[in-house]
Tab-separated table of C-alpha atoms in Angstrom:
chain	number	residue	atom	x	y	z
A	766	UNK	CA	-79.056	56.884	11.024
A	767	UNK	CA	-79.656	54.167	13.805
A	768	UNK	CA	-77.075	51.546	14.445
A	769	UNK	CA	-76.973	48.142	12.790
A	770	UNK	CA	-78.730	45.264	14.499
A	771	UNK	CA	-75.649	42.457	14.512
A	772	UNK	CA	-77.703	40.070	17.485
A	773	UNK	CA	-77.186	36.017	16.172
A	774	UNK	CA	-80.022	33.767	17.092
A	775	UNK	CA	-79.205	31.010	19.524
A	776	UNK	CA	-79.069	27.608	18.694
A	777	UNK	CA	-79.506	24.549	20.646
A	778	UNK	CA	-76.992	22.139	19.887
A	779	UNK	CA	-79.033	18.938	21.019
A	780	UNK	CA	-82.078	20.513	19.603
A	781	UNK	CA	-80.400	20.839	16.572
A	782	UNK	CA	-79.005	16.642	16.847
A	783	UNK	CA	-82.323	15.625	17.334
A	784	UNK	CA	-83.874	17.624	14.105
A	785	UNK	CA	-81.463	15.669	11.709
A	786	UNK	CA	-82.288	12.232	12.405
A	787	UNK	CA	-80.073	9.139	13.388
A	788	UNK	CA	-76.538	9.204	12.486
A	789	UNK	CA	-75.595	6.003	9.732
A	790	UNK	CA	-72.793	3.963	11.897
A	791	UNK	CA	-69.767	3.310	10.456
A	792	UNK	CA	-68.473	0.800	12.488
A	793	UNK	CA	-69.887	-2.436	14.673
A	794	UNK	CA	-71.458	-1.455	17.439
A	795	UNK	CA	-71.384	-2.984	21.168
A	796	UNK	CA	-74.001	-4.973	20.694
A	797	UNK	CA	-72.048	-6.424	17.579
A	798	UNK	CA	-69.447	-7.067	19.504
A	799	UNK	CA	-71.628	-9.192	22.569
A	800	UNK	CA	-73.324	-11.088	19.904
A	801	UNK	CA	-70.271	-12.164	18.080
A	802	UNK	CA	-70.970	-15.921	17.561
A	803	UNK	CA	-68.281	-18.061	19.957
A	804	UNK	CA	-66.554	-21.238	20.200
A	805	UNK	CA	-67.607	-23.884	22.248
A	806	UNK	CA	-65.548	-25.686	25.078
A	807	UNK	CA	-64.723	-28.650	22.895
A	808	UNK	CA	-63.652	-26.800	19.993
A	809	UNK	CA	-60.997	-24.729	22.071
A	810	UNK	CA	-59.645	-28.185	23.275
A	811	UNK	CA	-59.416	-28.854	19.776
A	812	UNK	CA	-57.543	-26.450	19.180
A	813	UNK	CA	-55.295	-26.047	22.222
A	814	UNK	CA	-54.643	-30.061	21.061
A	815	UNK	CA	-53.087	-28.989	17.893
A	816	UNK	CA	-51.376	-26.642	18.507
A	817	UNK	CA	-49.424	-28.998	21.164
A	818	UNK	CA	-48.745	-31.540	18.346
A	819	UNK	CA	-47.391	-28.957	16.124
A	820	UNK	CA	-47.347	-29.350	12.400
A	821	UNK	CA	-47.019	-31.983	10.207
A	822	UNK	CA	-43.287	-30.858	8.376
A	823	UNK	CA	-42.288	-30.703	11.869
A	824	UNK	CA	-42.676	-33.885	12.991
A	825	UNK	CA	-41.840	-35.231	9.669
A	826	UNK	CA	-38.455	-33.521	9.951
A	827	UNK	CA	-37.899	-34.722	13.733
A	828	UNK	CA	-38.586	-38.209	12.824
A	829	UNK	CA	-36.349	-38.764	9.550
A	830	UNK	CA	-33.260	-36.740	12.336
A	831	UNK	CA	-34.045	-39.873	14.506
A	832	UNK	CA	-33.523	-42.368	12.035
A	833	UNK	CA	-30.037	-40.763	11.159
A	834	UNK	CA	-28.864	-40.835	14.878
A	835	UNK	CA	-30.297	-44.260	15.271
A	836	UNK	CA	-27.867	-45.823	12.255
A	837	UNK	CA	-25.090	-43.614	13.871
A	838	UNK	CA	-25.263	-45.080	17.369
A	839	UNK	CA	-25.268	-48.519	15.895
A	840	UNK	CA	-22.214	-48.255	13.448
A	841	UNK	CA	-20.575	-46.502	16.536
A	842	UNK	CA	-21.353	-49.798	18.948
A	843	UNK	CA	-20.237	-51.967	15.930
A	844	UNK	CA	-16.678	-50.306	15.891
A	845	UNK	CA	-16.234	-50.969	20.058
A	846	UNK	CA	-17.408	-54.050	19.841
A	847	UNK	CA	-15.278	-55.054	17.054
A	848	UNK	CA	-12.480	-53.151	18.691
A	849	UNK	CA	-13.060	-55.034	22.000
A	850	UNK	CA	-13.629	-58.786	20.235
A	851	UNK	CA	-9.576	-57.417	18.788
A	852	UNK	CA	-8.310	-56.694	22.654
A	853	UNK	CA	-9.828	-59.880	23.432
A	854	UNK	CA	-7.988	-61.754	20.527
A	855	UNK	CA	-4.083	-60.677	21.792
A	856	UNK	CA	-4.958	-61.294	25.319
A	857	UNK	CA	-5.542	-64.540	24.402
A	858	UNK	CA	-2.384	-64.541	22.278
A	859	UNK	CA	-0.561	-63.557	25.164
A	860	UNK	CA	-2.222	-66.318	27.755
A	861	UNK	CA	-0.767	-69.301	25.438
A	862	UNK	CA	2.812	-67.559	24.397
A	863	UNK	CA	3.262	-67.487	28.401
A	864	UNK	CA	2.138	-70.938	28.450
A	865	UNK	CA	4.539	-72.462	25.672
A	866	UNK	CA	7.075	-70.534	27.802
A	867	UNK	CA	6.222	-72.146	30.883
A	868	UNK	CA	6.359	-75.180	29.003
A	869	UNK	CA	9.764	-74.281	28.075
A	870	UNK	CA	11.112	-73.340	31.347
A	871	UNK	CA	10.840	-76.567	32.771
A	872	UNK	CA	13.916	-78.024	31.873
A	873	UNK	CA	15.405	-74.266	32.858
A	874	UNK	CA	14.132	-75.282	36.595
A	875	UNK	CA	17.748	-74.238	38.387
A	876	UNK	CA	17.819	-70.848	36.147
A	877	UNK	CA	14.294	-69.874	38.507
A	878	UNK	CA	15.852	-71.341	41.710
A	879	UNK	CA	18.602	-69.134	41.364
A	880	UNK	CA	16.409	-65.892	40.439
A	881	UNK	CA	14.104	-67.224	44.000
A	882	UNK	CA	17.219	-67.273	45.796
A	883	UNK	CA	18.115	-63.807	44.398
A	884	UNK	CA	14.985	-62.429	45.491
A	885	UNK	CA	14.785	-64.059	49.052
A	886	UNK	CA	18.653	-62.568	50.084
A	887	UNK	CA	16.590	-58.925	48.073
A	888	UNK	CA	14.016	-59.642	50.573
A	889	UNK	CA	16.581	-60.438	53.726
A	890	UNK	CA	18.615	-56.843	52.920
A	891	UNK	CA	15.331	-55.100	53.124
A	892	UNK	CA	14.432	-56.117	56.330
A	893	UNK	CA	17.789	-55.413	57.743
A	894	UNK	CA	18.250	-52.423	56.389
A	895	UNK	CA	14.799	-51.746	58.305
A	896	UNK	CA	16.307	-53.077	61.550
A	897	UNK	CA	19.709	-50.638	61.060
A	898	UNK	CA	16.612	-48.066	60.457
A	899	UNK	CA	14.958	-48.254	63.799
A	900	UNK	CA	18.200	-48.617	65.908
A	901	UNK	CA	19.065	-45.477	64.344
A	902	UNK	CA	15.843	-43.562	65.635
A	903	UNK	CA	16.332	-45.056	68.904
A	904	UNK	CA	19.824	-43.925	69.840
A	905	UNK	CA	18.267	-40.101	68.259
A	906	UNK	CA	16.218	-40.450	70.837
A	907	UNK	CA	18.066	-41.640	73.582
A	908	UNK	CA	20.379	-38.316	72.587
A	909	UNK	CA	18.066	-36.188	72.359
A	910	UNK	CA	16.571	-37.103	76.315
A	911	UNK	CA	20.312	-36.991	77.273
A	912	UNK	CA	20.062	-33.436	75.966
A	913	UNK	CA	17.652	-32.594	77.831
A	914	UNK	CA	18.523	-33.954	80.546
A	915	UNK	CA	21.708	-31.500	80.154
A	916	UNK	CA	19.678	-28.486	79.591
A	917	UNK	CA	18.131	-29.291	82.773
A	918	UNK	CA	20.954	-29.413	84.472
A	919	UNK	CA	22.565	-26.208	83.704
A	920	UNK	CA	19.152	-24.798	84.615
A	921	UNK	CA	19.406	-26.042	87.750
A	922	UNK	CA	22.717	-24.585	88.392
A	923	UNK	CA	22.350	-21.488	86.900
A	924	UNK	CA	19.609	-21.195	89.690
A	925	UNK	CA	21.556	-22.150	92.504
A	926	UNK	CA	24.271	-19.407	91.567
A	927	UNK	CA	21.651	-16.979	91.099
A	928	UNK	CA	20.451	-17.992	94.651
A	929	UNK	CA	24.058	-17.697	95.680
A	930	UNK	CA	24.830	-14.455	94.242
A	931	UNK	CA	21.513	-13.050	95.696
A	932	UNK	CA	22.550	-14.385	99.401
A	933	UNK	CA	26.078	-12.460	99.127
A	934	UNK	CA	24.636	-9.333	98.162
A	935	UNK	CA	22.283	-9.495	101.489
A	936	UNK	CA	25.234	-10.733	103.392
A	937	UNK	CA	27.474	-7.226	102.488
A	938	UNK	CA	24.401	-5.327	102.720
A	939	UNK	CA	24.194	-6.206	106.389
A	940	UNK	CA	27.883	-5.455	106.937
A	941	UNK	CA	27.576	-2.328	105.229
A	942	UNK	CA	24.855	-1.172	107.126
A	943	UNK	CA	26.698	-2.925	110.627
A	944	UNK	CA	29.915	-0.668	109.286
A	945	UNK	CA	27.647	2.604	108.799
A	946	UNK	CA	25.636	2.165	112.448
A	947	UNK	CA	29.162	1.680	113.799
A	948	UNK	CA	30.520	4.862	111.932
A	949	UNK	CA	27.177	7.070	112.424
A	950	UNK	CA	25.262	5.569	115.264
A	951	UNK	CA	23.907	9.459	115.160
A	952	UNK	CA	22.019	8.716	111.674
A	953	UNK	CA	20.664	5.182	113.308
A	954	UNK	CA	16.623	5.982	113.990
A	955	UNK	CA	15.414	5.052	117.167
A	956	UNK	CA	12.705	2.401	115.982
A	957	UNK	CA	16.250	0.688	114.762
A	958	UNK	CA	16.800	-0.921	118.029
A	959	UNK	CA	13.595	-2.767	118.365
A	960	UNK	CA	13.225	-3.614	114.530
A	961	UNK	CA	15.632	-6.703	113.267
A	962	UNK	CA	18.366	-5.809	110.311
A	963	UNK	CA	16.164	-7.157	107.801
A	964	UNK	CA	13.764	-4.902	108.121
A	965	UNK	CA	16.388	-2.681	108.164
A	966	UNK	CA	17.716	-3.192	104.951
A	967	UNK	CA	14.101	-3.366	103.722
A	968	UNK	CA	13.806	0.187	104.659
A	969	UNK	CA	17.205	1.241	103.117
A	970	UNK	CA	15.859	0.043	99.831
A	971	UNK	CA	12.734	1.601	100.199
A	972	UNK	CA	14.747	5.433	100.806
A	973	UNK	CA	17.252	4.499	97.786
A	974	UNK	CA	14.158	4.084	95.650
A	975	UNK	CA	12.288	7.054	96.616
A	976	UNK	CA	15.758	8.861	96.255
A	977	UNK	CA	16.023	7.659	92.360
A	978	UNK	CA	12.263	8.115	91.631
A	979	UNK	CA	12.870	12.115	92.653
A	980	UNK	CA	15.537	12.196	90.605
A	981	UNK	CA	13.938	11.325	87.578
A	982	UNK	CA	11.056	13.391	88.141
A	983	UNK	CA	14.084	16.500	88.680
A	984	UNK	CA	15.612	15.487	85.236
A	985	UNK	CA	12.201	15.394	83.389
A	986	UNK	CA	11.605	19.050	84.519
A	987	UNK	CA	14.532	20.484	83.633
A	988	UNK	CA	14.321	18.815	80.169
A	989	UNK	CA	10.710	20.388	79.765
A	990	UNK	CA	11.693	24.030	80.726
A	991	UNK	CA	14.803	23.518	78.127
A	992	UNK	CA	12.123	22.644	75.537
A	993	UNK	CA	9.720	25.610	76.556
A	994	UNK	CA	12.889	28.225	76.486
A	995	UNK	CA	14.148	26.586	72.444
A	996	UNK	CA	10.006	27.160	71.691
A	997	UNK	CA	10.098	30.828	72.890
A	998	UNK	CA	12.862	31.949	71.058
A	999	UNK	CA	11.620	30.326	67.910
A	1000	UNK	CA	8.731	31.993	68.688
A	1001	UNK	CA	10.781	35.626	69.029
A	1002	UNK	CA	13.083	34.955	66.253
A	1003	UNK	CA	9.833	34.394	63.558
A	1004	UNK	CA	8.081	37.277	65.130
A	1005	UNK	CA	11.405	39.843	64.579
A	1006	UNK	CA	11.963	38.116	61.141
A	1007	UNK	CA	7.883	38.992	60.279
A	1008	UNK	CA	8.053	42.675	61.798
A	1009	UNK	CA	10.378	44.189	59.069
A	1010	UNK	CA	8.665	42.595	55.919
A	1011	UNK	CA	5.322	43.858	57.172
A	1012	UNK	CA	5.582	47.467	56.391
């Protein structure tokens, strides 16, 4: 028995196309589509023109809303201007009651002299009681500069003592240092004799200071070492407290 021949023939798909013909087209085609018949320039401004105006209810309905607002306005301007012709009316009114009353007060002619009077003493009052006003402010200020003044003063003196006080202190400075040569004229340096007591005392002052400024610097040590020693027996106590909880 030989085996069974299963080869297929080949077939050429474009080959194949081409045997059944044109296909039907569904559809338009391009060409449709190109040759689709088109509106002229005018006939777009037409249209573009219409659509602006909008339709007819439209405008219909815009219109008869105008009307309305129109009769509103002018029953509104009716009611001011009837309102105003009123305000106009009473002032009116008013103008000839206050002329039958100046008619009136004629023969009342001393009752308005008095009331003038009245108001020119009002008038007189004010003006004084302006003048009391600025005599007041003036003798403020003529207070306040004699204040000043004062302050100045005791400025001044305050100064002088302070000059005072500052020429005592050199004067027993000299006769303490006059009373020290005299008592130690072993301690008095040899540049002493040709240097005045000014400079002297200038170079007293200068020693005292240096003396105070190594002071300080002594104190701030021994305060820094007393801080060092508290830190290093913190320092042992934690470590003995630590040593017995470890194990």
């Amino acid at each position: 028995m030989g085996k069974r021949d299963n080869r297929v023939a080949y077939m050429n798909p474009i080959a194949m196309a081409r045997s059944r013909g044109p296909i039907q087209s569904s559809g338009p085609t391009i060409q449709d589509y190109l040759n689709r018949p088109r509106p002229t320039w005018e006939e777009v401004k037409e249209q573009l023109e219409k659509k602006k105006k909008g339709s007819k209810a439209l405008a219909e309905f815009e219109e008869k809303m105008n009307e309305n607002w129109k009769k509103e306005l002018e029953k509104h301007r009716e009611k001011l201007l009837s309102g105003s012709e009123s305000s106009s009316k009473k002032r009116q009114r008013k103008k000839k009651e206050k002329k039958k009353s100046g008619r009136y007060s004629s023969s009342s002619s001393s009752s308005s002299d008095s009331s003038s009077s009245s108001s020119d003493s009002e008038d007189e009052d004010k003006k004084q009681g302006k003048r009391k006003k600025k005599k007041k402010n003036r003798s403020h200020k003529s207070s306040e500069s004699s204040m000043s003044e004062t302050e100045s003063d005791s400025k001044d003196s305050l100064k002088k003592k302070k000059k005072s006080k500052d020429a005592t202190e050199k004067e027993k400075d000299i006769k303490g240092l006059s009373k020290k040569r005299k008592m130690y004229p072993e301690d008095k340096p040899l540049s002493s004799e040709s240097l005045s007591e000014s400079d002297y005392i200038e170079e007293v002052r200068a020693k005292k200071k240096k003396s105070s400024e190594e002071r300080e610097k002594v104190i701030e040590k021994t305060k820094k070492k007393k801080k060092h020693k508290k830190h290093s027996k913190k320092k042992k106590k934690k470590a003995t407290s630590s040593s017995p909880d470890s194990p």
